[in-house]
Short mmCIF file of C-alpha atoms in Angstrom, two decimals:
data_model
loop_
_atom_site.label_atom_id
_atom_site.label_comp_id
_atom_site.label_asym_id
_atom_site.label_seq_id
_atom_site.Cartn_x
_atom_site.Cartn_y
_atom_site.Cartn_z
CA UNK A 1 -36.13 -174.75 144.49
CA UNK A 2 -36.79 -171.45 146.23
CA UNK A 3 -38.67 -169.35 143.70
CA UNK A 4 -39.06 -166.42 146.08
CA UNK A 5 -36.03 -165.26 148.02
CA UNK A 6 -35.51 -162.89 150.88
CA UNK A 7 -31.78 -162.67 151.31
CA UNK A 8 -31.78 -160.63 154.51
CA UNK A 9 -32.90 -162.73 157.46
CA UNK A 10 -32.99 -159.71 159.75
CA UNK A 11 -33.10 -155.92 159.73
CA UNK A 12 -32.85 -153.39 162.56
CA UNK A 13 -34.10 -149.83 162.13
CA UNK A 14 -34.49 -146.85 164.44
CA UNK A 15 -38.02 -145.72 165.19
CA UNK A 16 -39.12 -143.01 162.77
CA UNK A 17 -36.71 -144.06 160.04
CA UNK A 18 -37.48 -145.95 156.84
CA UNK A 19 -37.47 -149.75 156.75
CA UNK A 20 -36.77 -151.34 153.37
CA UNK A 21 -37.36 -155.05 152.97
CA UNK A 22 -36.30 -156.73 149.76
CA UNK A 23 -37.49 -159.74 147.82
CA UNK A 24 -36.41 -161.42 144.60
CA UNK A 25 -38.22 -163.99 142.51
CA UNK A 26 -37.15 -166.28 139.71
CA UNK A 27 -40.38 -167.35 138.02
CA UNK A 28 -41.35 -164.90 135.28
CA UNK A 29 -44.90 -166.32 135.32
CA UNK A 30 -45.61 -164.70 138.68
CA UNK A 31 -47.92 -161.72 138.26
CA UNK A 32 -49.24 -161.07 141.74
CA UNK A 33 -47.11 -160.23 144.75
CA UNK A 34 -47.96 -159.86 148.40
CA UNK A 35 -46.37 -159.04 151.72
CA UNK A 36 -47.44 -160.74 154.92
CA UNK A 37 -46.54 -159.83 158.48
CA UNK A 38 -46.19 -162.41 161.21
CA UNK A 39 -46.06 -161.97 164.96
CA UNK A 40 -44.93 -164.84 167.23
CA UNK A 41 -47.61 -167.45 167.93
CA UNK A 42 -49.86 -166.03 165.23
CA UNK A 43 -50.48 -166.84 161.60
CA UNK A 44 -49.25 -164.49 158.87
CA UNK A 45 -51.54 -161.56 158.16
CA UNK A 46 -51.92 -159.87 154.81
CA UNK A 47 -50.27 -156.46 154.58
CA UNK A 48 -50.20 -155.21 151.01
CA UNK A 49 -50.18 -156.54 147.46
CA UNK A 50 -49.31 -155.47 143.96
CA UNK A 51 -50.26 -156.73 140.54
CA UNK A 52 -47.67 -156.95 137.79
CA UNK A 53 -49.48 -154.27 135.80
CA UNK A 54 -48.38 -151.72 138.41
CA UNK A 55 -44.98 -150.74 139.71
CA UNK A 56 -46.08 -149.17 142.98
CA UNK A 57 -48.86 -149.60 145.50
CA UNK A 58 -49.26 -147.51 148.61
CA UNK A 59 -51.31 -148.04 151.75
CA UNK A 60 -50.65 -145.61 154.54
CA UNK A 61 -47.12 -146.06 155.83
CA UNK A 62 -46.55 -149.09 153.59
CA UNK A 63 -45.48 -148.94 149.96
CA UNK A 64 -44.58 -151.87 147.74
CA UNK A 65 -42.43 -151.34 144.65
CA UNK A 66 -42.18 -153.84 141.82
CA UNK A 67 -39.37 -153.99 139.26
CA UNK A 68 -40.43 -156.65 136.80
CA UNK A 69 -37.30 -156.50 134.66
CA UNK A 70 -35.15 -157.17 137.72
CA UNK A 71 -37.68 -159.60 139.25
CA UNK A 72 -37.43 -157.63 142.44
CA UNK A 73 -39.87 -156.11 144.85
CA UNK A 74 -39.44 -154.15 148.01
CA UNK A 75 -41.56 -153.03 150.93
CA UNK A 76 -40.99 -149.59 152.39
CA UNK A 77 -42.30 -148.69 155.82
CA UNK A 78 -42.20 -145.00 156.66
CA UNK A 79 -42.01 -144.02 159.43
CA UNK A 80 -41.13 -147.26 161.19
CA UNK A 81 -42.78 -147.88 164.55
CA UNK A 82 -41.91 -150.36 167.32
CA UNK A 83 -45.19 -152.18 166.62
CA UNK A 84 -43.89 -152.98 163.15
CA UNK A 85 -41.37 -155.38 164.69
CA UNK A 86 -42.31 -158.75 163.20
CA UNK A 87 -41.29 -161.23 160.52
CA UNK A 88 -42.21 -160.09 157.02
CA UNK A 89 -42.82 -162.62 154.27
CA UNK A 90 -42.83 -161.85 150.60
CA UNK A 91 -45.08 -164.05 148.44
CA UNK A 92 -45.82 -164.46 144.76
CA UNK A 93 -48.33 -166.26 142.62
CA UNK A 94 -49.96 -166.46 139.24
CA UNK A 95 -53.47 -165.10 139.05
CA UNK A 96 -54.58 -167.84 136.68
CA UNK A 97 -54.03 -171.54 136.67
CA UNK A 98 -52.15 -172.98 139.63
CA UNK A 99 -52.15 -169.90 141.82
CA UNK A 100 -50.99 -171.02 145.23
CA UNK A 101 -48.66 -168.59 146.94
CA UNK A 102 -44.91 -169.15 147.00
CA UNK A 103 -43.32 -167.60 150.07
CA UNK A 104 -39.86 -166.34 150.83
CA UNK A 105 -38.05 -167.31 154.03
CA UNK A 106 -38.92 -164.07 155.79
CA UNK A 107 -37.08 -161.06 157.18
CA UNK A 108 -37.24 -160.30 160.88
CA UNK A 109 -37.65 -156.54 161.33
CA UNK A 110 -36.77 -154.97 164.65
CA UNK A 111 -37.69 -151.34 165.14
CA UNK A 112 -35.65 -149.85 167.96
CA UNK A 113 -37.42 -147.20 170.07
CA UNK B 1 -59.42 -163.82 165.30
CA UNK B 2 -58.80 -164.29 161.59
CA UNK B 3 -61.82 -166.54 161.11
CA UNK B 4 -59.66 -169.55 160.18
CA UNK B 5 -59.59 -172.06 163.03
CA UNK B 6 -56.89 -174.65 163.44
CA UNK B 7 -56.88 -177.41 166.02
CA UNK B 8 -55.04 -178.48 168.00
CA UNK B 9 -52.69 -175.56 168.69
CA UNK B 10 -49.95 -177.81 169.99
CA UNK B 11 -49.27 -181.49 169.45
CA UNK B 12 -46.46 -183.64 170.81
CA UNK B 13 -46.13 -187.15 169.52
CA UNK B 14 -43.57 -189.90 169.05
CA UNK B 15 -41.78 -190.98 165.91
CA UNK B 16 -43.70 -193.45 163.83
CA UNK B 17 -47.07 -192.18 164.96
CA UNK B 18 -49.90 -190.63 162.94
CA UNK B 19 -51.65 -187.34 163.62
CA UNK B 20 -54.49 -185.36 162.10
CA UNK B 21 -54.54 -181.59 161.95
CA UNK B 22 -57.83 -179.85 161.41
CA UNK B 23 -58.73 -176.58 159.75
CA UNK B 24 -62.03 -174.75 159.53
CA UNK B 25 -61.87 -172.05 156.86
CA UNK B 26 -63.36 -168.59 157.12
CA UNK B 27 -67.08 -168.59 156.47
CA UNK B 28 -67.76 -168.59 152.73
CA UNK B 29 -64.19 -169.41 151.69
CA UNK B 30 -63.98 -172.33 149.28
CA UNK B 31 -60.21 -172.72 149.02
CA UNK B 32 -58.04 -174.22 151.74
CA UNK B 33 -54.24 -174.27 151.63
CA UNK B 34 -51.80 -176.09 153.89
CA UNK B 35 -48.29 -174.77 154.55
CA UNK B 36 -45.39 -176.07 156.61
CA UNK B 37 -42.93 -173.80 158.35
CA UNK B 38 -39.84 -175.52 159.71
CA UNK B 39 -37.23 -173.77 161.85
CA UNK B 40 -35.69 -170.83 159.95
CA UNK B 41 -37.56 -171.84 156.82
CA UNK B 42 -40.15 -169.99 154.85
CA UNK B 43 -43.67 -171.21 154.40
CA UNK B 44 -43.56 -174.29 152.20
CA UNK B 45 -46.72 -174.97 150.24
CA UNK B 46 -48.08 -178.46 150.76
CA UNK B 47 -51.47 -178.73 149.12
CA UNK B 48 -54.58 -176.79 148.09
CA UNK B 49 -58.21 -177.84 148.00
CA UNK B 50 -61.01 -175.96 146.31
CA UNK B 51 -64.59 -176.84 147.14
CA UNK B 52 -63.69 -180.40 148.03
CA UNK B 53 -61.30 -181.11 145.19
CA UNK B 54 -57.52 -181.12 145.16
CA UNK B 55 -56.39 -178.10 143.14
CA UNK B 56 -52.62 -177.96 143.53
CA UNK B 57 -49.88 -179.94 145.17
CA UNK B 58 -46.54 -178.71 146.40
CA UNK B 59 -43.74 -180.39 148.28
CA UNK B 60 -45.99 -182.75 150.17
CA UNK B 61 -44.48 -186.04 151.27
CA UNK B 62 -46.19 -189.32 150.40
CA UNK B 63 -46.59 -189.89 154.14
CA UNK B 64 -48.83 -186.84 154.26
CA UNK B 65 -52.34 -186.60 152.88
CA UNK B 66 -55.19 -184.15 153.09
CA UNK B 67 -58.83 -183.84 152.26
CA UNK B 68 -61.58 -181.25 152.28
CA UNK B 69 -65.01 -182.30 153.44
CA UNK B 70 -68.45 -181.20 152.18
CA UNK B 71 -68.71 -178.66 155.00
CA UNK B 72 -65.40 -177.25 153.65
CA UNK B 73 -63.29 -178.04 156.68
CA UNK B 74 -60.02 -179.74 155.89
CA UNK B 75 -57.77 -182.26 157.58
CA UNK B 76 -54.07 -182.86 157.08
CA UNK B 77 -52.96 -186.36 157.99
CA UNK B 78 -49.31 -186.98 158.81
CA UNK B 79 -48.18 -190.58 159.24
CA UNK B 80 -44.99 -192.46 160.07
CA UNK B 81 -43.81 -189.30 161.70
CA UNK B 82 -40.12 -188.45 161.79
CA UNK B 83 -38.21 -185.95 163.90
CA UNK B 84 -37.85 -183.73 160.84
CA UNK B 85 -41.62 -183.35 160.58
CA UNK B 86 -41.55 -181.12 163.64
CA UNK B 87 -42.79 -177.76 162.37
CA UNK B 88 -45.57 -175.23 162.40
CA UNK B 89 -48.39 -176.22 160.09
CA UNK B 90 -50.56 -173.40 158.83
CA UNK B 91 -53.87 -173.55 157.12
CA UNK B 92 -55.15 -170.65 155.05
CA UNK B 93 -58.39 -170.03 153.21
CA UNK B 94 -59.56 -167.77 150.45
CA UNK B 95 -62.90 -166.97 148.87
CA UNK B 96 -61.81 -168.20 145.50
CA UNK B 97 -58.71 -169.64 144.02
CA UNK B 98 -56.17 -166.85 143.59
CA UNK B 99 -57.56 -164.26 145.97
CA UNK B 100 -55.78 -163.21 149.15
CA UNK B 101 -55.30 -165.73 151.89
CA UNK B 102 -56.37 -165.59 155.51
CA UNK B 103 -54.20 -167.71 157.75
CA UNK B 104 -55.03 -169.58 160.91
CA UNK B 105 -52.74 -169.36 163.92
CA UNK B 106 -51.15 -172.72 163.14
CA UNK B 107 -50.55 -176.07 164.79
CA UNK B 108 -47.14 -176.61 166.33
CA UNK B 109 -46.18 -180.25 165.90
CA UNK B 110 -43.31 -181.66 167.91
CA UNK B 111 -42.13 -185.18 167.14
CA UNK B 112 -40.00 -186.72 169.86
#
């Protein structure tokens, strides 16, 4: 049962343009959401997070938007750079109780120079 | 270097065998999580330990077991290995249950 879904396995974007990565979740108990970035032969690294009490969180070129009613979040990267090419994982958890992260299947972003 | 150390980096073994994967968490982190990533799959949660005690269990097979030792390092034991167990196994740690994770670089297990 995949509680966190990333329906686009891949995305290609021109350098300088906006990259939008999408994620949907099914468990309404999730209240903390994260994005991780993964390069080949490395473990995932934390990128940005958002709590369910907010609908937007921004960190430099990265912004995460949360739509609780739609159970949807997205990651915007503006402007996209070739170094952003990686696999991006969306993750969700509860902040209390059993709070292990549930991950999506990832979206491979390719930024074309 | 994330501070989470996983050994070995690569492991090739035969079906039916048993292997042990090791994880040393980041200094001061009490929680250790194990994840499996199979080909084209997301990260599947296996098990979490917090300060030596099992805290949560995911889709971990009965052939798999884990433990966290007093020095907080953790081991994941995989037995009666099957071809389908070939995957990347990641360990992550966090300072407390529910805070952000730091991942190790993973162990790539190949069962032949």
